[in-house]
XYZ file of C-alpha atoms in Angstrom:
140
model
C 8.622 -33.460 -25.690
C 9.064 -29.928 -27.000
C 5.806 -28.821 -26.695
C 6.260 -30.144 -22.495
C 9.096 -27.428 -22.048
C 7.750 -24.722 -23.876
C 4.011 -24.949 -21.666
C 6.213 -25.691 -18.942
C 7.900 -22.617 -19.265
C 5.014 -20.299 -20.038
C 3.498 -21.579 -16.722
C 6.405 -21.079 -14.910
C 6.897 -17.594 -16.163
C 2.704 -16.826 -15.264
C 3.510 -18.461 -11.774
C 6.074 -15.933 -11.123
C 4.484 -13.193 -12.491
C 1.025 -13.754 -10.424
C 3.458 -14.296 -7.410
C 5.859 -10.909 -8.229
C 2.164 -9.267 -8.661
C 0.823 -10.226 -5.441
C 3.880 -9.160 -3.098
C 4.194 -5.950 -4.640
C 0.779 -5.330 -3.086
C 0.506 -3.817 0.275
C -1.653 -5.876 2.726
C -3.465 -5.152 5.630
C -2.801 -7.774 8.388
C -4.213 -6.007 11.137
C -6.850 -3.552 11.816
C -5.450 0.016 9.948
C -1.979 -0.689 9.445
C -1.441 -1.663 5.761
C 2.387 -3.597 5.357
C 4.522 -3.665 2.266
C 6.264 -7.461 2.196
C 9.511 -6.080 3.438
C 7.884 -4.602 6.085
C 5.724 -7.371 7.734
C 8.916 -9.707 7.149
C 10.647 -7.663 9.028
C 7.937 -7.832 11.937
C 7.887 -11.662 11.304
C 12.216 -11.888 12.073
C 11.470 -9.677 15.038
C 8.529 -11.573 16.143
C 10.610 -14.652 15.790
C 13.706 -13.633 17.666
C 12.529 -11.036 19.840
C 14.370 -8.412 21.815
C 17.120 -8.378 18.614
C 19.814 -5.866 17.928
C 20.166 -4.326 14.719
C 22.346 -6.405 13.356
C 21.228 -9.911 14.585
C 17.850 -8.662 12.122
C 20.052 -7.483 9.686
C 21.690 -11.074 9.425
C 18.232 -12.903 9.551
C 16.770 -11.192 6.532
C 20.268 -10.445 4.806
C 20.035 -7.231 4.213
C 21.967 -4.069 4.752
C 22.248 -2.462 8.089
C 21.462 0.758 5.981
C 18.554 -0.594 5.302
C 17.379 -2.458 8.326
C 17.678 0.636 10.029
C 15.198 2.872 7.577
C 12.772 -0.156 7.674
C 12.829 -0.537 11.921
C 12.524 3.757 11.131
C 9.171 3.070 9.147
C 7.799 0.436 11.486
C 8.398 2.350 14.374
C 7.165 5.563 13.095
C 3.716 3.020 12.389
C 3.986 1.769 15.992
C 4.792 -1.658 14.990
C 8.613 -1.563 16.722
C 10.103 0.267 19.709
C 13.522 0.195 20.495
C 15.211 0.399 23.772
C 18.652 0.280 25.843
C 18.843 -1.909 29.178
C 20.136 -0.410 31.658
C 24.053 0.143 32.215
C 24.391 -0.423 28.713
C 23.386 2.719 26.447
C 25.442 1.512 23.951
C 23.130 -1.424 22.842
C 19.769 -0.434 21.285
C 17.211 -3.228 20.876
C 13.924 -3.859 19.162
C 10.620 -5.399 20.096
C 7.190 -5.806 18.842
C 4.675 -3.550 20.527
C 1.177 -4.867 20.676
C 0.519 -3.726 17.058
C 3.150 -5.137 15.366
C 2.010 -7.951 17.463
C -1.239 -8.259 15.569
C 0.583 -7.728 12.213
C 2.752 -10.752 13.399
C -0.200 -12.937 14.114
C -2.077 -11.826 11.310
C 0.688 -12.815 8.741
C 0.905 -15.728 10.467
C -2.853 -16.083 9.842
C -2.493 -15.362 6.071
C 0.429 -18.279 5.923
C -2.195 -20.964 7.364
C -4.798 -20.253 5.216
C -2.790 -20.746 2.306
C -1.682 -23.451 3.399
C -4.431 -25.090 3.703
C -5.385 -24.233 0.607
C -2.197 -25.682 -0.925
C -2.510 -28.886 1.354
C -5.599 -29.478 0.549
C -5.053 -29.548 -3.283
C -1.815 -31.717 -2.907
C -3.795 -34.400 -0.912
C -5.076 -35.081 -4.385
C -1.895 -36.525 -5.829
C -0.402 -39.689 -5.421
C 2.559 -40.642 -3.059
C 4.800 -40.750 -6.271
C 2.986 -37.387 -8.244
C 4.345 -35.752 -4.362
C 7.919 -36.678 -4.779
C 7.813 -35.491 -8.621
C 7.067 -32.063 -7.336
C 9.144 -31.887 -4.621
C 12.211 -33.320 -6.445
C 11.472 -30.573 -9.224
C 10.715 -27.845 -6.473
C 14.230 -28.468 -4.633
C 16.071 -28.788 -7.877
């Protein structure tokens, strides 16, 4: 059984590695505007809970406020993000997805299917019980 744990292992280590690899690439997922991972998250927690305060973002991605704010800074400085105040209330500043970061949204979205597609259709390949093996392993 040794020689399970040690491939085990040195596929688990290349799995990570390819996947580290991959998302320290920047990616285009719309026309022109090339996103670092942290950035197009970001666009996907604003997409997802739009018109957001700094903070509520901040607590979806659990990160800083320090650096929520210098990412919203980059992604509006793209034209992904505006901000605004409503009015009566200038104390409040909240953030939206202009058309742009709209596209970025979608197109992440995009990437996500086609992956998992991908993924889906390999799994189909496996039995029932081979499924629950995985999973039980995945969620461990």
């Amino acid at each position: 059984m040794e020689k399970f744990h040690v491939e085990l292992d040195r596929a688990l280590v290349r799995m990570f590695e390819v996947y580290n690899a991959l998302n320290k690439r920047p990616r285009e997922y719309t026309s022109g505007v090339v996103l670092y991972l942290s950035e197009i998250h970001m666009i996907e927690a604003i997409g997802h809970h739009p018109d957001c305060k700094l903070t509520e973002i901040s607590n979806v991605l659990n990160i800083t406020k320090g650096t929520t704010s210098k990412l919203l800074s980059k992604l509006e400085a793209k034209g992904l993000v505006s901000k605004y105040q409503v009015e009566g209330n200038k104390k409040e500043v909240y953030f939206r997805l202009t058309e742009l970061g709209q596209g970025a949204f979608e197109g992440h979205y995009q990437l996500h299917e086609a992956r998992s597609s991908d993924i889906d259709r390999e799994f189909d390949n496996y039995s029932p019980e081979e499924q629950r093996i995985i999973l039980r392993f995945i969620h461990m």
